[in-house]
Short mmCIF file of C-alpha atoms in Angstrom, two decimals:
data_model
loop_
_atom_site.label_atom_id
_atom_site.label_comp_id
_atom_site.label_asym_id
_atom_site.label_seq_id
_atom_site.Cartn_x
_atom_site.Cartn_y
_atom_site.Cartn_z
CA MET A 1 134.80 -96.83 -55.26
CA ARG A 2 135.56 -96.04 -58.80
CA SER A 3 138.89 -94.57 -59.66
CA MET A 4 138.92 -90.95 -60.90
CA ARG A 5 142.39 -91.37 -62.50
CA PRO A 6 141.15 -92.08 -66.18
CA PHE A 7 139.05 -88.90 -65.98
CA LEU A 8 141.73 -86.81 -64.66
CA LEU A 9 144.13 -88.00 -67.52
CA ALA A 10 141.43 -87.34 -70.17
CA ALA A 11 140.84 -83.83 -68.82
CA GLY A 12 144.55 -83.12 -68.97
CA VAL A 13 144.85 -84.33 -72.49
CA ILE A 14 142.01 -81.94 -73.53
CA ALA A 15 143.45 -79.02 -71.77
CA VAL A 16 146.81 -79.55 -73.40
CA ALA A 17 145.22 -79.88 -76.74
CA ALA A 18 143.19 -76.67 -76.20
CA SER A 19 146.36 -74.90 -74.93
CA THR A 20 148.26 -75.90 -78.01
CA ALA A 21 145.54 -74.80 -80.41
CA CYS A 22 145.18 -71.40 -78.78
CA GLY A 23 148.98 -70.96 -78.65
CA ASN A 24 149.12 -71.33 -82.44
CA GLU A 25 146.39 -68.62 -83.05
CA ARG A 26 146.76 -66.09 -80.35
CA SER A 27 147.99 -62.56 -81.40
CA ILE A 28 149.97 -60.73 -78.75
CA THR A 29 152.15 -57.60 -79.04
CA THR A 30 155.46 -59.35 -79.43
CA GLU A 31 153.93 -62.07 -81.72
CA PRO A 32 151.18 -60.69 -84.08
CA VAL A 33 149.19 -62.90 -86.39
CA GLY A 34 148.55 -61.75 -89.88
CA ASN A 35 150.07 -58.66 -91.70
CA LEU A 36 151.29 -55.68 -89.66
CA GLY A 37 149.06 -52.52 -89.71
CA PHE A 38 150.37 -49.07 -90.27
CA GLY A 39 148.73 -45.75 -89.70
CA THR A 40 149.51 -42.16 -90.60
CA ILE A 41 147.62 -39.01 -90.25
CA PHE A 42 146.16 -36.68 -93.08
CA ALA A 43 147.54 -33.06 -93.07
CA ARG A 44 146.15 -30.09 -94.74
CA VAL A 45 148.39 -29.20 -97.72
CA THR A 46 149.32 -25.69 -99.12
CA THR A 47 146.17 -24.58 -100.99
CA ASN A 48 145.88 -24.84 -104.61
CA LEU A 49 142.20 -24.49 -104.77
CA PRO A 50 140.67 -22.07 -107.46
CA ARG A 51 141.33 -18.49 -106.33
CA GLY A 52 142.10 -15.08 -107.69
CA THR A 53 141.04 -11.38 -107.66
CA VAL A 54 138.85 -8.82 -109.40
CA THR A 55 139.80 -5.29 -110.08
CA PHE A 56 136.59 -3.29 -110.48
CA PRO A 57 136.05 0.05 -112.39
CA VAL A 58 136.40 3.19 -110.64
CA GLY A 59 132.85 3.86 -109.94
CA ILE A 60 130.18 1.52 -108.85
CA VAL A 61 127.86 3.18 -111.50
CA ALA A 62 129.48 3.18 -114.88
CA SER A 63 130.81 6.25 -116.66
CA ALA A 64 129.53 7.77 -119.77
CA THR A 65 132.26 5.95 -121.59
CA PRO A 66 131.64 2.27 -120.74
CA ALA A 67 134.18 1.05 -123.36
CA ALA A 68 136.82 2.44 -120.94
CA ASP A 69 135.54 0.61 -118.00
CA SER A 70 137.75 -2.59 -117.78
CA VAL A 71 137.55 -5.47 -115.26
CA ILE A 72 140.78 -7.17 -114.59
CA ILE A 73 140.59 -10.83 -113.39
CA THR A 74 143.38 -13.02 -112.27
CA LEU A 75 142.61 -16.77 -111.75
CA ALA A 76 144.75 -19.71 -110.55
CA GLY A 77 144.08 -23.30 -109.27
CA LEU A 78 141.70 -24.17 -112.23
CA ASP A 79 141.52 -27.64 -113.39
CA SER A 80 141.20 -28.41 -117.10
CA LEU A 81 137.84 -29.28 -118.34
CA ALA A 82 136.86 -32.52 -120.29
CA THR A 83 133.40 -30.90 -121.19
CA GLY A 84 132.10 -27.32 -121.11
CA SER A 85 134.00 -24.22 -120.59
CA TYR A 86 134.68 -21.51 -117.97
CA THR A 87 132.81 -18.42 -118.85
CA VAL A 88 132.98 -14.84 -117.25
CA TRP A 89 129.83 -12.95 -116.42
CA PHE A 90 129.16 -9.42 -115.21
CA ALA A 91 126.08 -8.82 -112.97
CA ASN A 92 124.42 -6.31 -110.73
CA ASP A 93 124.62 -6.74 -107.05
CA SER A 94 121.31 -8.46 -106.67
CA ALA A 95 122.35 -10.90 -109.57
CA THR A 96 119.03 -10.05 -111.43
CA LYS A 97 120.85 -8.83 -114.57
CA PHE A 98 123.71 -10.59 -116.43
CA ALA A 99 126.04 -10.03 -119.35
CA ARG A 100 128.42 -12.38 -120.60
CA ALA A 101 131.99 -11.05 -120.91
CA GLY A 102 132.70 -11.89 -124.56
CA ALA A 103 135.87 -11.10 -126.47
CA VAL A 104 138.13 -10.87 -123.57
CA ASN A 105 141.96 -10.43 -123.65
CA MET A 106 143.61 -13.26 -121.88
CA VAL A 107 147.28 -14.07 -121.01
CA ALA A 108 147.96 -17.59 -119.73
CA THR A 109 151.20 -18.06 -117.77
CA ARG A 110 152.62 -21.52 -117.19
CA ARG A 111 155.42 -22.01 -114.70
CA ASP A 112 157.79 -25.03 -115.18
CA SER A 113 160.48 -26.06 -112.79
CA SER A 114 163.69 -27.92 -113.22
CA LEU A 115 166.95 -28.65 -111.29
CA ASN A 116 170.31 -27.04 -112.16
CA ALA A 117 173.67 -28.63 -112.03
CA ALA A 118 173.85 -27.72 -108.31
CA GLY A 119 170.51 -29.41 -107.67
CA ASP A 120 168.70 -26.08 -107.12
CA PRO A 121 165.19 -25.46 -108.49
CA VAL A 122 165.03 -23.20 -111.39
CA PHE A 123 161.55 -21.74 -112.49
CA THR A 124 160.75 -20.71 -116.08
CA ASN A 125 157.69 -18.74 -117.08
CA THR A 126 156.04 -19.10 -120.47
CA THR A 127 153.07 -16.76 -121.41
CA PHE A 128 150.37 -17.43 -124.10
CA PRO A 129 148.31 -14.38 -124.95
CA VAL A 130 144.90 -14.91 -126.43
CA THR A 131 142.70 -12.14 -127.91
CA GLY A 132 138.99 -12.04 -128.26
CA ALA A 133 138.22 -15.27 -126.31
CA ALA A 134 134.65 -15.88 -125.32
CA SER A 135 135.50 -18.77 -123.04
CA PHE A 136 138.32 -21.27 -121.99
CA ARG A 137 138.64 -24.72 -120.77
CA ASN A 138 142.35 -25.31 -119.95
CA GLY A 139 143.96 -25.08 -116.49
CA GLY A 140 146.51 -26.65 -114.22
CA ALA A 141 148.38 -26.50 -111.00
CA ASN A 142 151.13 -24.43 -112.86
CA ILE A 143 148.74 -22.24 -114.83
CA SER A 144 147.74 -18.65 -113.87
CA LEU A 145 145.45 -16.41 -115.98
CA ARG A 146 145.05 -12.55 -116.46
CA ILE A 147 141.76 -11.67 -118.12
CA ALA A 148 140.81 -8.18 -119.15
CA ALA A 149 137.32 -7.55 -120.18
CA SER A 150 135.34 -4.33 -120.91
CA ARG A 151 131.60 -3.46 -120.43
CA ILE A 152 131.23 -2.60 -124.09
CA SER A 153 132.34 -6.15 -125.24
CA ALA A 154 129.95 -7.89 -123.03
CA SER A 155 127.03 -9.80 -124.47
CA PRO A 156 124.59 -7.93 -124.41
CA ALA A 157 126.59 -4.70 -124.02
CA MET A 158 126.10 -3.20 -120.46
CA PRO A 159 124.82 0.25 -120.89
CA ALA A 160 126.30 3.03 -118.75
CA THR A 161 123.22 3.23 -116.57
CA ASP A 162 123.74 -0.31 -115.27
CA SER A 163 125.92 -1.14 -112.38
CA LEU A 164 128.77 -3.65 -112.73
CA THR A 165 129.26 -4.83 -109.14
CA VAL A 166 129.52 -8.52 -109.56
CA VAL A 167 131.86 -10.72 -111.46
CA ILE A 168 131.05 -14.51 -111.72
CA VAL A 169 133.06 -17.38 -113.27
CA SER A 170 130.74 -20.36 -114.40
CA ILE A 171 131.40 -23.61 -115.89
CA GLU A 172 128.91 -24.06 -119.02
CA GLY A 173 128.15 -27.37 -120.29
CA GLY A 174 126.99 -26.10 -123.65
CA ALA A 175 126.32 -22.84 -125.36
CA PRO A 176 125.65 -20.09 -122.82
CA GLY A 177 122.21 -18.84 -122.21
CA ALA A 178 120.98 -15.38 -120.89
CA ALA A 179 122.30 -16.01 -117.46
CA PRO A 180 125.12 -18.37 -116.06
CA GLY A 181 124.22 -22.00 -115.46
CA GLU A 182 123.94 -23.72 -112.05
CA VAL A 183 127.80 -24.31 -111.79
CA ARG A 184 128.97 -20.91 -110.43
CA PRO A 185 132.20 -21.72 -108.52
CA LEU A 186 133.80 -18.27 -108.48
CA TRP A 187 132.65 -14.72 -107.83
CA ALA A 188 133.56 -11.29 -106.42
CA ARG A 189 131.63 -8.34 -105.30
CA ARG A 190 132.50 -4.58 -105.78
CA SER A 191 131.23 -4.10 -102.17
CA GLN A 192 133.87 -6.53 -100.72
CA ALA A 193 136.77 -4.81 -102.45
CA ASN A 194 139.40 -2.93 -100.74
CA ALA A 195 140.51 0.83 -101.26
CA SER A 196 142.17 -0.11 -104.53
CA ARG A 197 138.99 -1.70 -105.90
CA VAL A 198 140.44 -5.21 -105.62
CA SER A 199 138.21 -8.06 -104.27
CA SER A 200 139.30 -11.55 -103.72
CA LEU A 201 137.26 -14.29 -105.47
CA ARG A 202 135.23 -16.58 -103.37
CA PHE A 203 134.98 -20.31 -104.23
CA GLY A 204 131.83 -22.21 -103.66
CA THR A 205 128.34 -21.82 -105.05
CA PHE A 206 126.87 -18.45 -106.03
CA GLY A 207 123.03 -18.13 -106.28
CA ARG A 208 121.03 -20.78 -107.94
CA GLY A 209 121.57 -24.42 -107.83
CA ILE A 210 120.96 -25.23 -104.11
CA PRO A 211 118.71 -23.88 -101.37
CA LEU A 212 121.12 -22.19 -99.40
CA VAL A 213 118.20 -20.69 -97.28
CA ALA A 214 115.24 -23.21 -96.99
CA GLY A 215 112.46 -22.30 -99.24
CA ASN A 216 114.33 -19.15 -100.70
CA PRO A 217 117.10 -19.83 -103.02
CA GLY A 218 117.85 -16.29 -103.69
CA ALA A 219 119.79 -15.22 -106.81
CA ASN A 220 122.53 -13.74 -104.89
CA GLN A 221 123.06 -16.11 -102.08
CA GLU A 222 126.57 -17.44 -101.37
CA PHE A 223 127.84 -20.62 -100.04
CA VAL A 224 131.56 -19.98 -99.55
CA VAL A 225 133.98 -22.85 -99.35
CA ALA A 226 137.18 -20.84 -99.59
CA THR A 227 138.23 -17.15 -100.07
CA ASN A 228 141.12 -16.61 -102.45
CA GLY A 229 142.02 -20.20 -101.78
CA ALA A 230 141.82 -20.19 -97.86
CA MET A 231 139.39 -22.64 -96.25
CA THR A 232 137.72 -21.65 -93.03
CA ILE A 233 137.29 -25.31 -92.15
CA VAL A 234 140.10 -27.83 -91.38
CA PRO A 235 139.45 -31.34 -92.67
CA ARG A 236 141.36 -34.18 -90.85
CA GLY A 237 141.85 -37.97 -90.81
CA ARG A 238 143.92 -40.99 -91.07
CA VAL A 239 145.21 -43.59 -93.58
CA GLU A 240 145.54 -47.23 -92.29
CA VAL A 241 147.46 -49.89 -94.39
CA ARG A 242 147.24 -53.64 -93.30
CA GLY A 243 148.50 -55.93 -96.06
CA ALA A 244 146.56 -55.37 -99.54
CA ILE A 245 143.92 -53.14 -97.58
CA MET A 246 144.07 -49.42 -97.38
CA ILE A 247 141.34 -47.51 -95.53
CA LEU A 248 140.98 -43.77 -95.53
CA ASN A 249 138.89 -42.30 -92.78
CA ASP A 250 138.55 -38.50 -92.82
CA SER A 251 136.01 -35.75 -91.65
CA ASN A 252 135.04 -32.27 -91.30
CA TYR A 253 134.70 -31.17 -94.87
CA PHE A 254 132.45 -28.41 -96.49
CA ARG A 255 130.02 -30.05 -98.85
CA PRO A 256 131.37 -29.53 -102.36
CA PRO A 257 130.31 -26.60 -104.61
CA VAL A 258 127.69 -27.29 -107.11
CA GLY A 259 129.46 -29.12 -110.01
CA TYR A 260 132.35 -30.52 -107.69
CA TYR A 261 133.13 -33.82 -105.80
CA TYR A 262 135.76 -35.20 -103.58
CA ASN A 263 138.13 -38.11 -104.89
CA ALA A 264 141.47 -39.76 -103.88
CA TYR A 265 144.84 -40.43 -105.41
CA GLY A 266 147.87 -42.42 -104.53
CA ILE A 267 151.24 -41.03 -105.67
CA LYS A 268 154.29 -43.31 -106.45
CA LEU A 269 157.77 -42.67 -105.86
CA ASP A 270 161.04 -44.13 -107.16
CA THR A 271 164.00 -45.28 -104.88
CA THR A 272 165.22 -41.72 -104.70
CA GLY A 273 161.93 -40.28 -103.59
CA LYS A 274 161.05 -38.60 -106.89
CA PHE A 275 157.32 -38.70 -108.25
CA THR A 276 156.80 -41.43 -110.88
CA GLY A 277 152.99 -41.40 -111.35
CA THR A 278 149.66 -41.21 -109.85
CA THR A 279 146.84 -43.87 -109.42
CA TYR A 280 143.17 -42.93 -109.16
CA LEU A 281 141.56 -44.29 -106.00
CA GLY A 282 138.09 -43.24 -106.83
CA ARG A 283 135.15 -41.04 -105.65
CA ARG A 284 134.79 -40.74 -101.93
CA THR A 285 132.07 -42.77 -100.15
CA ALA A 286 130.47 -42.74 -96.80
CA PRO A 287 131.97 -44.55 -93.81
CA TYR A 288 130.98 -47.97 -92.17
CA PRO A 289 128.15 -48.94 -91.63
CA ASP A 290 127.02 -47.15 -94.98
CA ARG A 291 130.31 -47.90 -96.86
CA GLY A 292 129.67 -48.04 -100.53
CA ILE A 293 127.19 -45.13 -100.63
CA SER A 294 128.88 -42.71 -103.10
CA LEU A 295 129.03 -38.95 -101.96
CA TYR A 296 129.61 -37.91 -105.64
CA ASP A 297 126.17 -36.06 -105.58
CA ALA A 298 126.64 -34.44 -102.24
CA ASP A 299 127.04 -31.24 -104.04
CA LYS A 300 123.19 -30.98 -104.64
CA SER A 301 121.59 -33.94 -103.03
CA ASN A 302 122.00 -35.70 -99.73
CA PRO A 303 122.98 -39.43 -100.32
CA ALA A 304 123.84 -40.19 -96.88
CA PRO A 305 122.07 -38.01 -94.17
CA ALA A 306 123.93 -39.80 -91.34
CA VAL A 307 127.10 -38.02 -92.23
CA VAL A 308 126.05 -35.30 -94.83
CA PHE A 309 124.38 -32.31 -93.12
CA ASP A 310 122.27 -29.61 -94.74
CA SER A 311 122.67 -27.09 -92.06
CA PRO A 312 125.53 -26.34 -91.70
CA ARG A 313 126.57 -27.55 -95.20
CA VAL A 314 129.25 -30.04 -94.13
CA ILE A 315 130.26 -33.73 -94.74
CA PHE A 316 130.87 -34.98 -91.23
CA ALA A 317 132.75 -38.13 -92.31
CA MET A 318 134.00 -39.79 -95.51
CA ALA A 319 135.88 -43.24 -96.09
CA SER A 320 137.42 -45.34 -98.72
CA ARG A 321 138.26 -49.08 -98.40
CA LEU A 322 140.68 -50.07 -101.17
CA SER A 323 142.22 -53.38 -101.98
CA ALA A 324 145.53 -53.68 -103.84
CA ASP A 325 144.29 -56.89 -105.32
CA THR A 326 141.73 -54.77 -107.45
CA ILE A 327 144.18 -51.99 -108.35
CA PRO A 328 146.83 -53.33 -110.89
CA ASP A 329 149.27 -50.39 -110.15
CA ALA A 330 149.16 -51.50 -106.39
CA LYS A 331 150.03 -55.11 -106.76
CA GLY A 332 153.53 -55.94 -105.79
CA THR A 333 155.62 -57.33 -102.94
CA PRO A 334 154.58 -55.85 -100.69
CA ALA A 335 151.26 -54.34 -101.64
CA TRP A 336 151.30 -50.77 -102.27
CA LEU A 337 154.93 -51.02 -103.19
CA ASN A 338 156.47 -47.51 -103.88
CA TYR A 339 153.34 -45.56 -102.82
CA GLY A 340 154.60 -42.65 -100.81
CA PHE A 341 151.48 -40.33 -100.72
CA VAL A 342 147.78 -40.38 -100.58
CA ARG A 343 145.90 -37.25 -101.64
CA VAL A 344 142.25 -36.21 -101.17
CA ASN A 345 141.23 -33.58 -103.95
CA LEU A 346 138.17 -31.56 -104.71
CA GLN A 347 137.60 -31.71 -108.51
CA ALA A 348 135.11 -30.41 -110.99
CA LYS A 349 132.72 -32.96 -112.41
CA ALA A 350 133.38 -31.42 -115.81
CA GLY A 351 137.09 -32.00 -115.32
CA ILE A 352 139.11 -35.11 -116.57
CA GLU A 353 138.16 -37.87 -113.96
CA GLY A 354 141.11 -40.11 -113.05
CA ARG A 355 143.64 -37.27 -113.67
CA MET A 356 144.80 -35.61 -110.53
CA GLY A 357 143.81 -31.88 -110.55
CA PRO A 358 145.32 -29.04 -108.62
CA GLY A 359 142.59 -28.80 -105.91
CA GLN A 360 144.47 -30.71 -103.29
CA ILE A 361 142.71 -30.63 -99.57
CA LEU A 362 144.71 -33.38 -97.60
CA GLU A 363 147.75 -35.46 -98.03
CA ALA A 364 149.20 -38.31 -95.97
CA VAL A 365 152.84 -39.54 -96.13
CA LEU A 366 152.95 -43.27 -96.20
CA PRO A 367 155.85 -44.69 -94.18
CA LYS A 368 158.83 -46.50 -95.71
CA SER A 369 157.42 -49.78 -94.15
CA VAL A 370 154.31 -49.45 -96.35
CA ARG A 371 156.05 -48.62 -99.59
CA GLY A 372 158.66 -51.46 -99.26
CA ARG A 373 161.59 -49.37 -98.23
#
């Protein structure tokens, strides 16, 4: 009978070798393999979306002295524009008649902050009056505007018999025409005003530009993203970091107003926790398995029907996959050194891409273990 000992010895050697190989590669809780992974949640930040109010004339129908019928508009949360300009329009309630509010009187207020010797914040307001403006393009997180416009200064002038019941703020890419262009992000109606004739501005898309009702894109339809800066939807999500790779997974957004898109920024801090700069993390894209499909044009088209819905007009999910190896400011030891925050912004396409605007939606605080502290 042939001995089995050589076979048993050989099998034992193979088992030991296999065990040794597995032992070198296996990842367990106490002995992970590769870079550690860290996760943190997104939180909705205090709103700084475009917002404001409109104070309408006393009557819904103009008086016999239209020059005395002034409309007072307050605005905040507007981003500066790289192209085009913000333009104010008057309209009737059905938005079939328009008049551009030319030669308006405007006061811009910039609020700056600093720290006194005791370390307390000190705020300083600086005003910049402008007379006879037809449009404007500058904004910012610390800029507020007060605009006074009269019916008689409109172009064309509104006769006393025309009702002034809607105010619209548009972004015009060139010389304004007889009606506002398709980017109409802000508006207010006299019918929605309080007893003091003050109406909060709606932010979204007013009228033309998208078929808000299938087959019937009426001139006075409304797609409201926020009212006076307050969104009725709560986005959510997480940021995951492992080594050089950062992944943003978030969901539950309104589709952007016509002329707007979502993007992301990283914010760097120094060793004391002070802001030192921002890094543009790009336009948002669809999540896996459609990663790489840009959602830049989700304001008017549907680039990713699996996650972008037409009814209701929401983006169910977005994602960004970023590598510090391709972002010069993020290279370091460790990767993402000194990055303390990640923000998702809603920004105008006519704005300055790559410069963080005031329209913050979500913010995630990166732990010290990620930023090398």
